[in-house]
Structure formats: C-alpha cells, structure tokens
PDB file of C-alpha atoms in Angstrom:
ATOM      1  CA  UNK Z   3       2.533  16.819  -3.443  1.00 44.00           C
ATOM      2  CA  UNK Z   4       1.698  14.116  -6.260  1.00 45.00           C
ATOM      3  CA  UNK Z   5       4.743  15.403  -8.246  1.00 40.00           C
ATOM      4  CA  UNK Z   6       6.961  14.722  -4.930  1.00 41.00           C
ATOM      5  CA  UNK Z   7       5.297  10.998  -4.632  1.00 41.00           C
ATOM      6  CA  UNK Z   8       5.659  10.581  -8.286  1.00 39.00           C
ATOM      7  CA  UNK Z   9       9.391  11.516  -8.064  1.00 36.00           C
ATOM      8  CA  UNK Z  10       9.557   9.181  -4.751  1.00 43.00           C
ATOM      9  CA  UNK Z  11       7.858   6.289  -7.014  1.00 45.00           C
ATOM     10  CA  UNK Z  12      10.337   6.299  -9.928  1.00 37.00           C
ATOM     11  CA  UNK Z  13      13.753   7.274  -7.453  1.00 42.00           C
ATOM     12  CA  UNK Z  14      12.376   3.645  -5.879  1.00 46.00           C
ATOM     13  CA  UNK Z  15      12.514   2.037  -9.605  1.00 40.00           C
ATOM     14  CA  UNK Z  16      15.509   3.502 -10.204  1.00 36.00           C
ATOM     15  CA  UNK Z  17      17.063   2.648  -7.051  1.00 40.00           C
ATOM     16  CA  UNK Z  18      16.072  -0.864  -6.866  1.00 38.00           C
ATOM     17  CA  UNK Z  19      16.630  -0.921 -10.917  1.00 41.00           C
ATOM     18  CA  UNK Z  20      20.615   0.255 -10.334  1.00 39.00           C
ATOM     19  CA  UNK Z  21      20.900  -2.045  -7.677  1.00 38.00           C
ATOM     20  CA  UNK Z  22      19.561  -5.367  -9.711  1.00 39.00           C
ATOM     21  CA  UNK Z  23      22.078  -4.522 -12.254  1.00 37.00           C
ATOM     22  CA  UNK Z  24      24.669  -3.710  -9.951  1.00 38.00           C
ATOM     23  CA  UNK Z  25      24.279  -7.127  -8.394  1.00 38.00           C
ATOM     24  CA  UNK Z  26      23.962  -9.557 -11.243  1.00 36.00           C
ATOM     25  CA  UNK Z  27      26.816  -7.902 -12.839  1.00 33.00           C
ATOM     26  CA  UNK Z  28      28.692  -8.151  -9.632  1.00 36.00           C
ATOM     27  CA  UNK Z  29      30.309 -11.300 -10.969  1.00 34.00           C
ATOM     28  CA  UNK Z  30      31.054 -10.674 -14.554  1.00 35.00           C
ATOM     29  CA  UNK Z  31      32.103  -7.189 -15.093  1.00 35.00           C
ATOM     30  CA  UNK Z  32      31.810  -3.330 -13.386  1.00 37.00           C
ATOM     31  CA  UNK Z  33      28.678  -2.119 -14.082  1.00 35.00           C
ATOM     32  CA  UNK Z  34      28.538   1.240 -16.292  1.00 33.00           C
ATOM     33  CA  UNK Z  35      28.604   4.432 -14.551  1.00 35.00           C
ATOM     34  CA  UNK Z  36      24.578   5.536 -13.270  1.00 34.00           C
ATOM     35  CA  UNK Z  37      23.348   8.538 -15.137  1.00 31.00           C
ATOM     36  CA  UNK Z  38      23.663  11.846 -13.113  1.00 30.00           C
ATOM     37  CA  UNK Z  39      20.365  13.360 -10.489  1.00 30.00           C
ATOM     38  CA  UNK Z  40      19.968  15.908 -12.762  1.00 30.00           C
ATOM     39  CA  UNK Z  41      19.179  13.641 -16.067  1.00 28.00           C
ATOM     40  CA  UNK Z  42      16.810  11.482 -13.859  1.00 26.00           C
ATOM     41  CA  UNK Z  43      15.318  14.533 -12.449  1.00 31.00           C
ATOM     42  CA  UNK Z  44      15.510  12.359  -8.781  1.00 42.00           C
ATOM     43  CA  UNK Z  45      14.360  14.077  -5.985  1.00 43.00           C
ATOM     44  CA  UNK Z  46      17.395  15.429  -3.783  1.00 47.00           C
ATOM     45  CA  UNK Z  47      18.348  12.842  -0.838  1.00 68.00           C
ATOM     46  CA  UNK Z  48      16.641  12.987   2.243  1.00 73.00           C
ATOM     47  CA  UNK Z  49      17.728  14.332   5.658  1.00 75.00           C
ATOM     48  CA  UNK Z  50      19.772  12.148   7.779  1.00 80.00           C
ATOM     49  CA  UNK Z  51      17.542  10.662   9.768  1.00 84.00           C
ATOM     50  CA  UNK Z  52      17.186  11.753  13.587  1.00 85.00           C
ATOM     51  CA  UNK Z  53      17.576   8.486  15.606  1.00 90.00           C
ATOM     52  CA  UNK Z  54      14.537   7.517  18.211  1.00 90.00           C
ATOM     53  CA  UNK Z  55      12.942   4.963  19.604  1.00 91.00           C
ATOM     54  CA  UNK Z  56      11.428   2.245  17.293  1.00 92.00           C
ATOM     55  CA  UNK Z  57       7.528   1.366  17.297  1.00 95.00           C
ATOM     56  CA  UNK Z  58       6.791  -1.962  17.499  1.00 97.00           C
ATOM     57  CA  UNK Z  59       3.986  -2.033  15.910  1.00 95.00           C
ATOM     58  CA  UNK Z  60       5.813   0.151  12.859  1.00 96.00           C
ATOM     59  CA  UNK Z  61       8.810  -2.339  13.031  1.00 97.00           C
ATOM     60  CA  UNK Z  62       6.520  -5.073  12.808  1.00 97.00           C
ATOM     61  CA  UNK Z  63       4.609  -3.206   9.414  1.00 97.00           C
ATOM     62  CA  UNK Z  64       8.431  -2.393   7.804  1.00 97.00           C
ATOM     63  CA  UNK Z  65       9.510  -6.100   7.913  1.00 97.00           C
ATOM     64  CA  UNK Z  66       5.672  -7.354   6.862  1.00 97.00           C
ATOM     65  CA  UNK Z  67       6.022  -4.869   3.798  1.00 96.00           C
ATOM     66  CA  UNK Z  68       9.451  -5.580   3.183  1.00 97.00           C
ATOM     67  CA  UNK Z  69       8.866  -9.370   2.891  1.00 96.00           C
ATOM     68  CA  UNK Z  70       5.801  -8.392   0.671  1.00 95.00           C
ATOM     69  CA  UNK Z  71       7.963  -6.585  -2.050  1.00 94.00           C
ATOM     70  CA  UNK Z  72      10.424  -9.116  -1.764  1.00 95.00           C
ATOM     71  CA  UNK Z  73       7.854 -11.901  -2.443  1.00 93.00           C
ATOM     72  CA  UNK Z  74       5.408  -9.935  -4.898  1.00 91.00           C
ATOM     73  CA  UNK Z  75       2.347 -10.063  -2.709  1.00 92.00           C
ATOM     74  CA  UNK Z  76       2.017  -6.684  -1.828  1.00 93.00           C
ATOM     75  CA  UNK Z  77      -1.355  -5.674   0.033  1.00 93.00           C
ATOM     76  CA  UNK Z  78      -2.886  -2.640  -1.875  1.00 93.00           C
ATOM     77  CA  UNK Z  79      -5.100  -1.780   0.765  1.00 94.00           C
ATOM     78  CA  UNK Z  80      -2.509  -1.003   2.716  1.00 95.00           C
ATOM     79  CA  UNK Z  81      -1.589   1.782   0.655  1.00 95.00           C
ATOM     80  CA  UNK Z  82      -3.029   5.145   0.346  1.00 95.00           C
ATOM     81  CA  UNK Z  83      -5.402   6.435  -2.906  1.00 93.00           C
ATOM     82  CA  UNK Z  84      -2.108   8.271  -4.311  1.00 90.00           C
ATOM     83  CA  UNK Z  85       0.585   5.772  -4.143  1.00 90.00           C
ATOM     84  CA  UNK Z  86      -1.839   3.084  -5.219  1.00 91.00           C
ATOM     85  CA  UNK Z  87      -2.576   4.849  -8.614  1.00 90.00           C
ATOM     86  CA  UNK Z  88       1.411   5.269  -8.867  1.00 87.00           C
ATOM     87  CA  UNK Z  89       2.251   1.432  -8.044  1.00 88.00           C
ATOM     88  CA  UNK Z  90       2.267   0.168 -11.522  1.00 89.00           C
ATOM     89  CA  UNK Z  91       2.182  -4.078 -11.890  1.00 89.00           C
ATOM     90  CA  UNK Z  92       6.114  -2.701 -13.387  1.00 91.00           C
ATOM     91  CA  UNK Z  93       7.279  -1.195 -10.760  1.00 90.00           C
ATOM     92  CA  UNK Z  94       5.940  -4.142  -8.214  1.00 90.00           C
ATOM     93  CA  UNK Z  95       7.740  -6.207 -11.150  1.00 90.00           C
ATOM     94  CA  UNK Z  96      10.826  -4.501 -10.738  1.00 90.00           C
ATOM     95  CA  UNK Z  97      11.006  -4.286  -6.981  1.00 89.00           C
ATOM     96  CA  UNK Z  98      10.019  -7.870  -6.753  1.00 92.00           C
ATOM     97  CA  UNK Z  99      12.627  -8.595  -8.880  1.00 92.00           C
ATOM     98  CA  UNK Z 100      15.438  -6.940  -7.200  1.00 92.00           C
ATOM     99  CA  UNK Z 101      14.521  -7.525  -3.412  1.00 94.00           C
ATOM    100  CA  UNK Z 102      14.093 -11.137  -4.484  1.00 93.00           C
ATOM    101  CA  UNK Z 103      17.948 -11.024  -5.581  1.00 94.00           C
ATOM    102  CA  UNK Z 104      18.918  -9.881  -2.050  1.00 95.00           C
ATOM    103  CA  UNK Z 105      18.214 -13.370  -0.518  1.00 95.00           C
ATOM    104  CA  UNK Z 106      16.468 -13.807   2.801  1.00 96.00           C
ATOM    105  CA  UNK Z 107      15.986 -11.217   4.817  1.00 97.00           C
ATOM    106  CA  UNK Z 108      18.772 -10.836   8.022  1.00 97.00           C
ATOM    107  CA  UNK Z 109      17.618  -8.255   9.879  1.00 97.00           C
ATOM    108  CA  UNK Z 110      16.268  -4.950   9.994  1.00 97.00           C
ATOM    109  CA  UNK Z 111      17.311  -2.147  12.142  1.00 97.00           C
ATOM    110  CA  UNK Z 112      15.403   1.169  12.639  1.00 97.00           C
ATOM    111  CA  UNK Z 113      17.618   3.693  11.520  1.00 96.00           C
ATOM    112  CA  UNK Z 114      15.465   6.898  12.934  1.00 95.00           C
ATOM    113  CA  UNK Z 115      13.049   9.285  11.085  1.00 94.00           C
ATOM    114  CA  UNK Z 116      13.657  12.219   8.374  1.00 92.00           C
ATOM    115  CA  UNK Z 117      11.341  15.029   8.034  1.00 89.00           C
ATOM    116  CA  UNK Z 118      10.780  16.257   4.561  1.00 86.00           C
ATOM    117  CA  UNK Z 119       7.424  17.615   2.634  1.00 81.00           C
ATOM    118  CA  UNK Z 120       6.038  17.701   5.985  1.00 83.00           C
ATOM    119  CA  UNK Z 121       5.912  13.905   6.222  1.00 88.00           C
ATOM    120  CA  UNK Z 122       7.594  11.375   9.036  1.00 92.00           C
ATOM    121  CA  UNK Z 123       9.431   9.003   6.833  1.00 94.00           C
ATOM    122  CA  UNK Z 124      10.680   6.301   8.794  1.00 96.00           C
ATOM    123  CA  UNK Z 125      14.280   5.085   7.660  1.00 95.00           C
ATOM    124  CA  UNK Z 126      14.686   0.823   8.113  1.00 97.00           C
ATOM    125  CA  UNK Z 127      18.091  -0.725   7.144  1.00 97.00           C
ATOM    126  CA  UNK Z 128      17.090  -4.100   5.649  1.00 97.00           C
ATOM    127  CA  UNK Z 129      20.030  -6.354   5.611  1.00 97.00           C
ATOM    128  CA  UNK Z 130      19.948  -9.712   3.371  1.00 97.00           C
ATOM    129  CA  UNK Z 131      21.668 -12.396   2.727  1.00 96.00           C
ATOM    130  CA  UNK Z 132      23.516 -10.434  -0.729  1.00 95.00           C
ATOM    131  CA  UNK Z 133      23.470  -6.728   0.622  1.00 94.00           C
ATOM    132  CA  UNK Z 134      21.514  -4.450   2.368  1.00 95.00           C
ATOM    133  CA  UNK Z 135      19.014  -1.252   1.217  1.00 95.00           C
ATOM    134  CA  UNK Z 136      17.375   1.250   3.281  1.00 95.00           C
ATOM    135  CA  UNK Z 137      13.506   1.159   2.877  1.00 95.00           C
ATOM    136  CA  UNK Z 138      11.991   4.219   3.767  1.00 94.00           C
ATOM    137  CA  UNK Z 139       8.460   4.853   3.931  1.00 94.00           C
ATOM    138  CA  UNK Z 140       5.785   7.369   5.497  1.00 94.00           C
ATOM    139  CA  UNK Z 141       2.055   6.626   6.862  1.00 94.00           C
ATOM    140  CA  UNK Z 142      -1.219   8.912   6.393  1.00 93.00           C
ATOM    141  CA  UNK Z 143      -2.757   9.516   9.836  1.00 93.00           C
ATOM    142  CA  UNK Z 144      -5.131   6.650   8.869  1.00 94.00           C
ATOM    143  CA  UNK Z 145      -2.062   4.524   9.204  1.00 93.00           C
ATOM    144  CA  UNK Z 146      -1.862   3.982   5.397  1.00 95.00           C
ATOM    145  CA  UNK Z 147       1.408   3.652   3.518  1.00 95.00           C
ATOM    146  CA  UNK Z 148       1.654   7.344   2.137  1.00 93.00           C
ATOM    147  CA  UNK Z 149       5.233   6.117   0.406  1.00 91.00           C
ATOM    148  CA  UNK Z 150       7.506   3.881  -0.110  1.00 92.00           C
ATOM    149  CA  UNK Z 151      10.794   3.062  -1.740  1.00 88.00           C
ATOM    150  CA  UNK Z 152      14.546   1.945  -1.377  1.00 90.00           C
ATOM    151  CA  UNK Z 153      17.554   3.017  -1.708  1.00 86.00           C
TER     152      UNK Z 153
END
C-alpha cells in the first residue's frame, strides 16, 4: 500500500508540475509533448467516479485543504503517518506553486466517489479563476487525509 501512496504522491507532482508548465507557457508557445504513463511509471487512472450525495462536513474539509495547498499552509496533522513522511517541503513547493497560478478559487463541485485499493476517494472539481483540476483525496477512519493529489 505505501508503493500505491508513493505512486499517488509523485502522479500529484507530476500532475500539478505538467499543469504549471502548461499554464505559464499558455501565452508564449505549445508546451512539449508530456512523457508517456509508462516512463513515469504513474499509477493507471482511477474509476469514474459514482455520483452521490455530498457531505458537508467533507465539502467543507476539500475546499479548507484546497485553499491550504493553494496558499502553502498546509496542516500536517491533518494528514495520516504515511502521507506525512511522503509530503516533502518540494512537493508542498510545487503544489503551492501551481494551485497559486490558478487564481482564486470559483467553486467546487463534488464530483462523486471512486473505489480503488479498497479506499473511498472522494473526487472535487475545483474551478479557478485560470482553469480547473480535480482534487481527489481519501480519509483513514480516524478522519485523517489518507491521500491527496490533483489532476
């Protein structure tokens, strides 16, 4: 299972990292092609998620952390032991960094839930003032962040 968070972890990086390019090169020229899954050994893309009703209180936690990234002041203890070893002060950096470049946050829409690994990951479309990214993120049963990242 720390393999699969690992992989989670750096798809997030690279995610957010393609997406940072891709939008300050937006202006001056196409960006160059992304390397293939397979050289980047990314983990294959989720299942669509199933739509269902939203949880306040887990709507409330996506926009909180969302707005955290986004400002560089995320809450460690709001993460689990596993991701919190994995959370580098580069890949905050980098998130930071490329949420920032989305401008202020629009809204955020609850797109339903995928099951993989066993986990509930709970799909949010964040939309911004430059573009929008799906954050997707799963809790321990201790409410804990178990992962997070966006794509």
């Amino acid at each position: 299972m720390g393999r699969s968070r690992s992989t989670l972890i750096f798809a997030m990086v690279l995610c957010t990292g393609s997406f940072g390019a891709a939008a300050a090169l937006a202006q001056q020229a196409p960006p160059s092609p992304a390397p293939s899954a397979d050289a980047v050994g990314s983990p294959p893309p989720l299942p669509s998620p199933k739509p269902g009703p939203d949880s306040p209180v887990r709507h409330k936690l996506a926009v909180q952390q969302f707005l955290a990234w986004q400002s560089g002041v995320v809450d460690r203890t709001q993460y689990g032991d596993e991701i919190n070893t994995e959370l580098s002060d580069e890949v905050l950096d980098q998130g930071e960094k490329t949420l920032a470049n989305m401008g202020a946050l629009q809204s955020a829409v609850f797109l339903g839930t995928a099951r993989a690994k066993g986990l509930d990951i709970f799909v949010y479309k964040m939309t911004c003032e430059h573009g929008s990214v799906n954050m997707d993120f799963a809790l321990q049963p201790d409410g804990k962040i178990a992962l997070i990242f966006f794509e």
